[in-house]
mmCIF file of C-alpha atoms and ligand atoms in Angstrom:
data_model
loop_
_atom_site.group_PDB
_atom_site.id
_atom_site.type_symbol
_atom_site.label_atom_id
_atom_site.label_comp_id
_atom_site.label_asym_id
_atom_site.label_seq_id
_atom_site.Cartn_x
_atom_site.Cartn_y
_atom_site.Cartn_z
ATOM 1 C CA MET A 1 -0.014 0.007 -0.035
ATOM 2 C CA THR A 2 1.340 3.430 -0.935
ATOM 3 C CA PRO A 3 1.242 5.854 2.001
ATOM 4 C CA ALA A 4 -0.828 8.867 1.040
ATOM 5 C CA CYS A 5 -0.706 12.194 2.768
ATOM 6 C CA SER A 6 -4.424 12.288 3.405
ATOM 7 C CA ARG A 7 -6.212 9.022 4.079
ATOM 8 C CA VAL A 8 -9.485 10.430 2.753
ATOM 9 C CA MET A 9 -10.295 8.747 -0.567
ATOM 10 C CA ALA A 10 -11.362 10.866 -3.506
ATOM 11 C CA VAL A 11 -14.186 9.429 -5.551
ATOM 12 C CA THR A 12 -13.247 10.488 -9.043
ATOM 13 C CA ASP A 13 -15.890 8.485 -10.950
ATOM 14 C CA PRO A 14 -19.094 7.675 -9.090
ATOM 15 C CA THR A 15 -20.312 5.602 -12.060
ATOM 16 C CA MET A 16 -17.548 3.034 -11.468
ATOM 17 C CA PRO A 17 -16.706 0.707 -8.548
ATOM 18 C CA LEU A 18 -14.237 2.301 -6.158
ATOM 19 C CA PRO A 19 -10.625 1.795 -7.345
ATOM 20 C CA LEU A 20 -9.670 -0.165 -4.275
ATOM 21 C CA GLU A 21 -7.656 -2.815 -6.103
ATOM 22 C CA GLY A 22 -4.812 -0.385 -6.537
ATOM 23 C CA LEU A 23 -4.603 -0.164 -2.746
ATOM 24 C CA LEU A 24 -5.052 -3.874 -2.146
ATOM 25 C CA ALA A 25 -1.611 -5.022 -3.073
ATOM 26 C CA GLY A 26 -1.370 -8.773 -3.614
ATOM 27 C CA GLY A 27 -5.034 -9.212 -2.851
ATOM 28 C CA CYS A 28 -4.641 -8.088 0.794
ATOM 29 C CA PRO A 29 -7.735 -8.381 2.978
ATOM 30 C CA LEU A 30 -10.241 -5.513 3.116
ATOM 31 C CA GLU A 31 -12.201 -4.696 6.245
ATOM 32 C CA ILE A 32 -14.815 -1.961 6.404
ATOM 33 C CA GLU A 33 -16.302 -0.022 9.310
ATOM 34 C CA ILE A 34 -19.568 1.770 8.634
ATOM 35 C CA GLY A 35 -20.132 4.973 10.624
ATOM 36 C CA CYS A 36 -16.574 4.773 11.982
ATOM 37 C CA GLY A 37 -16.894 8.060 13.822
ATOM 38 C CA ASN A 38 -13.566 9.277 15.154
ATOM 39 C CA GLY A 39 -12.074 5.904 14.195
ATOM 40 C CA ARG A 40 -10.980 4.605 17.597
ATOM 41 C CA PHE A 41 -11.777 1.004 16.658
ATOM 42 C CA LEU A 42 -10.440 1.347 13.076
ATOM 43 C CA ALA A 43 -7.150 2.840 14.136
ATOM 44 C CA ALA A 44 -6.607 0.212 16.857
ATOM 45 C CA ARG A 45 -7.277 -2.640 14.366
ATOM 46 C CA ALA A 46 -5.166 -1.019 11.649
ATOM 47 C CA LYS A 47 -2.257 -0.806 14.038
ATOM 48 C CA LYS A 48 -2.582 -4.508 14.917
ATOM 49 C CA GLN A 49 -3.022 -5.713 11.312
ATOM 50 C CA PRO A 50 -0.756 -3.687 9.009
ATOM 51 C CA GLN A 51 -1.295 -6.078 6.081
ATOM 52 C CA THR A 52 -5.050 -5.474 6.020
ATOM 53 C CA LEU A 53 -6.697 -2.454 4.398
ATOM 54 C CA PHE A 54 -9.223 -0.783 6.717
ATOM 55 C CA LEU A 55 -11.847 1.389 5.059
ATOM 56 C CA GLY A 56 -13.884 3.695 7.246
ATOM 57 C CA ILE A 57 -17.149 5.074 5.866
ATOM 58 C CA GLU A 58 -18.344 8.109 7.714
ATOM 59 C CA ARG A 59 -20.518 10.976 6.550
ATOM 60 C CA MET A 60 -19.764 13.512 9.309
ATOM 61 C CA LEU A 61 -16.917 15.757 8.102
ATOM 62 C CA SER A 62 -15.501 16.623 11.549
ATOM 63 C CA ARG A 63 -15.149 12.891 12.363
ATOM 64 C CA VAL A 64 -13.577 12.147 8.973
ATOM 65 C CA ARG A 65 -11.010 14.907 9.644
ATOM 66 C CA LYS A 66 -10.271 13.614 13.164
ATOM 67 C CA LEU A 67 -9.653 10.071 11.903
ATOM 68 C CA ASP A 68 -7.548 11.369 9.022
ATOM 69 C CA LYS A 69 -5.403 13.319 11.393
ATOM 70 C CA LYS A 70 -5.076 10.357 13.767
ATOM 71 C CA ALA A 71 -4.113 7.919 10.932
ATOM 72 C CA ARG A 72 -1.440 10.302 9.700
ATOM 73 C CA ARG A 73 -0.114 11.000 13.198
ATOM 74 C CA LEU A 74 0.169 7.255 13.888
ATOM 75 C CA GLY A 75 1.579 6.547 10.459
ATOM 76 C CA LEU A 76 -1.259 4.140 9.617
ATOM 77 C CA ASP A 77 -0.879 3.682 5.862
ATOM 78 C CA ASN A 78 -3.478 0.919 5.761
ATOM 79 C CA ILE A 79 -6.427 3.219 6.534
ATOM 80 C CA ARG A 80 -8.651 4.844 3.986
ATOM 81 C CA ILE A 81 -11.682 6.976 4.759
ATOM 82 C CA LEU A 82 -14.681 7.646 2.568
ATOM 83 C CA ARG A 83 -16.927 10.575 3.385
ATOM 84 C CA LEU A 84 -19.966 8.999 1.839
ATOM 85 C CA GLU A 85 -23.357 7.602 2.721
ATOM 86 C CA ALA A 86 -22.884 3.947 3.635
ATOM 87 C CA PHE A 87 -25.935 2.456 1.949
ATOM 88 C CA TYR A 88 -25.088 4.173 -1.325
ATOM 89 C CA THR A 89 -21.472 3.063 -1.068
ATOM 90 C CA PHE A 90 -22.394 -0.560 -0.436
ATOM 91 C CA TYR A 91 -25.099 -0.603 -3.118
ATOM 92 C CA TYR A 92 -23.190 1.138 -5.891
ATOM 93 C CA LEU A 93 -19.524 1.584 -5.228
ATOM 94 C CA LEU A 94 -17.945 -1.386 -3.518
ATOM 95 C CA PRO A 95 -16.558 -4.301 -5.509
ATOM 96 C CA PRO A 96 -18.445 -7.628 -5.292
ATOM 97 C CA HIS A 97 -17.527 -10.157 -2.577
ATOM 98 C CA ARG A 98 -14.339 -8.395 -1.520
ATOM 99 C CA ALA A 99 -14.712 -7.469 2.160
ATOM 100 C CA ARG A 100 -13.432 -9.957 4.724
ATOM 101 C CA ALA A 101 -15.234 -8.175 7.532
ATOM 102 C CA VAL A 102 -17.737 -5.378 8.017
ATOM 103 C CA TYR A 103 -18.170 -3.628 11.370
ATOM 104 C CA VAL A 104 -21.206 -1.587 12.445
ATOM 105 C CA PHE A 105 -20.825 -0.255 15.950
ATOM 106 C CA PHE A 106 -23.550 1.877 17.475
ATOM 107 C CA PRO A 107 -25.396 2.824 14.241
ATOM 108 C CA ASP A 108 -27.863 5.672 14.554
ATOM 109 C CA PRO A 109 -30.950 3.908 16.070
ATOM 110 C CA TRP A 110 -33.679 6.209 14.745
ATOM 111 C CA PRO A 111 -35.894 5.228 17.681
ATOM 112 C CA LYS A 112 -39.133 6.765 16.445
ATOM 113 C CA ARG A 113 -41.261 4.281 14.521
ATOM 114 C CA HIS A 114 -41.843 6.673 11.601
ATOM 115 C CA HIS A 115 -38.021 6.997 11.281
ATOM 116 C CA HIS A 116 -37.306 3.299 11.166
ATOM 117 C CA ASN A 117 -37.021 3.445 7.407
ATOM 118 C CA ARG A 118 -33.863 5.530 7.966
ATOM 119 C CA ARG A 119 -32.108 2.730 9.782
ATOM 120 C CA LEU A 120 -29.089 1.171 8.036
ATOM 121 C CA PHE A 121 -30.222 -2.489 8.366
ATOM 122 C CA SER A 122 -33.014 -2.426 5.765
ATOM 123 C CA PRO A 123 -33.673 -5.489 3.540
ATOM 124 C CA LEU A 124 -31.939 -3.697 0.637
ATOM 125 C CA PHE A 125 -28.870 -2.940 2.742
ATOM 126 C CA ILE A 126 -28.699 -6.606 3.770
ATOM 127 C CA ASP A 127 -28.779 -7.587 0.099
ATOM 128 C CA ALA A 128 -25.902 -5.174 -0.594
ATOM 129 C CA LEU A 129 -24.010 -6.326 2.486
ATOM 130 C CA TRP A 130 -24.094 -9.978 1.355
ATOM 131 C CA ALA A 131 -23.043 -8.899 -2.156
ATOM 132 C CA ARG A 132 -19.974 -7.069 -0.872
ATOM 133 C CA LEU A 133 -18.791 -9.575 1.764
ATOM 134 C CA GLU A 134 -16.519 -12.409 0.696
ATOM 135 C CA ILE A 135 -18.269 -15.749 1.055
ATOM 136 C CA GLY A 136 -17.334 -16.595 4.633
ATOM 137 C CA GLY A 137 -16.861 -12.897 5.425
ATOM 138 C CA THR A 138 -18.259 -11.547 8.686
ATOM 139 C CA ILE A 139 -20.448 -8.729 9.905
ATOM 140 C CA GLN A 140 -19.979 -7.575 13.504
ATOM 141 C CA ILE A 141 -22.706 -5.459 15.110
ATOM 142 C CA ALA A 142 -22.973 -3.698 18.452
ATOM 143 C CA THR A 143 -25.616 -1.305 19.711
ATOM 144 C CA ASP A 144 -27.049 -0.002 22.949
ATOM 145 C CA HIS A 145 -30.531 0.183 21.371
ATOM 146 C CA GLN A 146 -32.226 -3.105 22.397
ATOM 147 C CA GLU A 147 -35.168 -2.957 19.923
ATOM 148 C CA TYR A 148 -32.897 -2.159 16.964
ATOM 149 C CA PHE A 149 -30.552 -4.895 18.121
ATOM 150 C CA SER A 150 -33.187 -7.632 18.277
ATOM 151 C CA ASP A 151 -34.803 -6.531 15.025
ATOM 152 C CA THR A 152 -31.461 -6.602 13.177
ATOM 153 C CA ARG A 153 -30.418 -9.884 14.709
ATOM 154 C CA LYS A 154 -33.754 -11.433 13.765
ATOM 155 C CA ARG A 155 -33.518 -10.211 10.175
ATOM 156 C CA LEU A 156 -30.043 -11.665 9.697
ATOM 157 C CA ALA A 157 -30.818 -14.914 11.516
ATOM 158 C CA ALA A 158 -33.823 -15.437 9.183
ATOM 159 C CA ASP A 159 -31.724 -14.773 6.099
ATOM 160 C CA PRO A 160 -30.428 -17.981 4.417
ATOM 161 C CA ARG A 161 -27.351 -16.058 3.262
ATOM 162 C CA PHE A 162 -26.054 -15.621 6.811
ATOM 163 C CA ALA A 163 -25.224 -17.806 9.795
ATOM 164 C CA GLU A 164 -24.831 -16.532 13.325
ATOM 165 C CA ILE A 165 -21.370 -16.863 14.872
ATOM 166 C CA PRO A 166 -19.938 -15.700 18.222
ATOM 167 C CA SER A 167 -19.175 -11.984 18.356
ATOM 168 C CA MET A 168 -15.507 -10.997 18.187
ATOM 169 C CA GLU A 169 -13.649 -10.236 21.394
ATOM 170 C CA ARG A 170 -12.567 -6.627 21.542
ATOM 171 C CA ASP A 171 -10.090 -5.273 24.065
ATOM 172 C CA GLU A 172 -10.385 -1.860 25.639
ATOM 173 C CA SER A 173 -8.344 -0.160 22.900
ATOM 174 C CA GLU A 174 -10.916 -1.394 20.339
ATOM 175 C CA GLN A 175 -13.954 0.085 22.046
ATOM 176 C CA THR A 176 -15.494 2.942 20.130
ATOM 177 C CA ASP A 177 -16.123 6.420 21.550
ATOM 178 C CA PHE A 178 -19.849 5.874 21.829
ATOM 179 C CA GLU A 179 -19.343 2.451 23.387
ATOM 180 C CA MET A 180 -17.078 3.906 26.116
ATOM 181 C CA LEU A 181 -19.749 6.456 26.873
ATOM 182 C CA PHE A 182 -22.510 3.868 27.093
ATOM 183 C CA ARG A 183 -20.375 1.517 29.146
ATOM 184 C CA ARG A 184 -19.634 4.315 31.618
ATOM 185 C CA GLN A 185 -23.419 4.730 31.967
ATOM 186 C CA SER A 186 -23.750 0.922 32.464
ATOM 187 C CA LEU A 187 -26.154 0.681 29.556
ATOM 188 C CA PRO A 188 -26.657 -2.819 28.231
ATOM 189 C CA ILE A 189 -24.952 -3.405 24.888
ATOM 190 C CA GLY A 190 -26.191 -5.934 22.342
ATOM 191 C CA GLN A 191 -23.566 -7.580 20.201
ATOM 192 C CA CYS A 192 -23.969 -10.190 17.480
ATOM 193 C CA ALA A 193 -22.074 -11.429 14.435
ATOM 194 C CA PHE A 194 -22.856 -13.368 11.275
ATOM 195 C CA ARG A 195 -20.874 -15.116 8.580
ATOM 196 C CA SER A 196 -21.972 -14.888 4.916
ATOM 197 C CA LEU A 197 -22.819 -18.213 3.240
ATOM 198 C CA PRO A 198 -22.698 -19.313 -0.398
ATOM 199 C CA HIS A 199 -25.983 -18.554 -2.073
ATOM 200 C CA THR A 200 -27.368 -18.020 -5.570
ATOM 201 C CA GLU A 201 -26.187 -14.703 -6.887
ATOM 202 C CA THR A 202 -28.915 -12.302 -7.972
ATOM 203 C CA PRO A 203 -28.223 -8.763 -9.103
ATOM 204 C CA LEU A 204 -29.103 -6.021 -6.614
ATOM 205 C CA PRO A 205 -32.552 -4.769 -7.562
ATOM 206 C CA PRO A 206 -32.909 -1.284 -9.022
ATOM 207 C CA LEU A 207 -33.768 1.239 -6.289
ATOM 208 C CA MET A 208 -37.149 2.943 -6.166
ATOM 209 C CA ILE A 209 -37.203 6.364 -4.589
ATOM 210 C CA ASP A 210 -39.678 6.377 -1.772
ATOM 211 C CA GLU A 211 -41.781 9.506 -2.012
ATOM 212 C CA SER A 212 -41.672 9.973 1.740
ATOM 213 C CA ASP A 213 -37.963 10.750 1.348
ATOM 214 C CA GLU A 214 -38.745 13.798 -0.806
ATOM 215 C CA PRO A 215 -37.994 17.115 0.987
ATOM 216 C CA ARG A 216 -41.052 18.582 2.592
ATOM 217 C CA GLU A 217 -41.766 21.887 4.267
ATOM 218 C CA ARG A 218 -41.359 21.816 8.024
ATOM 219 C CA GLY A 219 -44.103 22.441 10.500
HETATM 220 C C1 SAM B 1 -23.881 6.915 16.901
HETATM 221 S S1 SAM B 1 -22.493 7.300 15.973
HETATM 222 C C2 SAM B 1 -21.320 5.953 16.321
HETATM 223 C C3 SAM B 1 -19.924 6.267 15.879
HETATM 224 C C4 SAM B 1 -18.926 5.169 16.184
HETATM 225 N N1 SAM B 1 -19.249 3.957 15.463
HETATM 226 C C5 SAM B 1 -18.843 4.914 17.661
HETATM 227 O O1 SAM B 1 -19.375 3.863 18.088
HETATM 228 O O2 SAM B 1 -18.265 5.696 18.354
HETATM 229 C C6 SAM B 1 -23.020 6.849 14.337
HETATM 230 C C7 SAM B 1 -22.040 7.329 13.254
HETATM 231 O O3 SAM B 1 -22.417 6.803 12.029
HETATM 232 C C8 SAM B 1 -22.359 7.857 11.060
HETATM 233 N N2 SAM B 1 -23.386 7.459 10.097
HETATM 234 C C9 SAM B 1 -24.713 7.250 10.362
HETATM 235 N N3 SAM B 1 -25.355 6.837 9.299
HETATM 236 C C10 SAM B 1 -24.440 6.827 8.280
HETATM 237 C C11 SAM B 1 -24.521 6.550 6.889
HETATM 238 N N4 SAM B 1 -25.684 6.171 6.351
HETATM 239 N N5 SAM B 1 -23.401 6.625 6.180
HETATM 240 C C12 SAM B 1 -22.218 7.022 6.764
HETATM 241 N N6 SAM B 1 -22.078 7.323 8.052
HETATM 242 C C13 SAM B 1 -23.186 7.231 8.799
HETATM 243 C C14 SAM B 1 -22.684 9.126 11.850
HETATM 244 O O4 SAM B 1 -22.188 10.254 11.186
HETATM 245 C C15 SAM B 1 -21.987 8.830 13.148
HETATM 246 O O5 SAM B 1 -20.681 9.284 13.131
#
């Protein structure tokens, strides 16, 4: 991997899959964290596994900048950051069956029922997740939101493309910022993990724009 000054990836052609292969020398493993925040987990893993490329997807600019700064300060050349929306990235931009692991720690829970359609773990996201994971690749999930946790776990457990496995062990250095906050408050944290299984490949369906997503006047 060629060290770059900034670890933030430029998307030069959004009509094409991301040019990750140039970064993945010799077919090195790719691991992706969605909503990586300030990157505490990602940086700790990247330090431990220098031969793996770690891609953080985060849409909040201040967090992207913090992680970029941290990766440069620590000389972590195996981190790349995408300031993009994760569903879009999975659906359109990532190469097929390439990620060895995907991590989703403390995703926005969107607790109100009428906001549930904004949650990451929709049926279409799960299709895209399977299509981007290597066969045998893993998804690790943690959240403090019990209802979102059991809903997501149920969805994946009922999906023939995934099998539940024990969650990974993470030491203190691999806890995320939100996790440390929730642990300090003694909030219960749900964790689960799944492995992707071989399954008939079907193309991701074309997306329909839900009218309820159209901008509306407030009030
Ligand atoms: C609750 S925070 C958790 C951050 C970090 N994982 C942690 O545990 O400290 C959720 C993060 O996911 C990011 N995020 C939420 N939805 C996203 C999406 N669809 N695409 C990219 N980033 C997203 C938010 O900007 C935020 O930084």
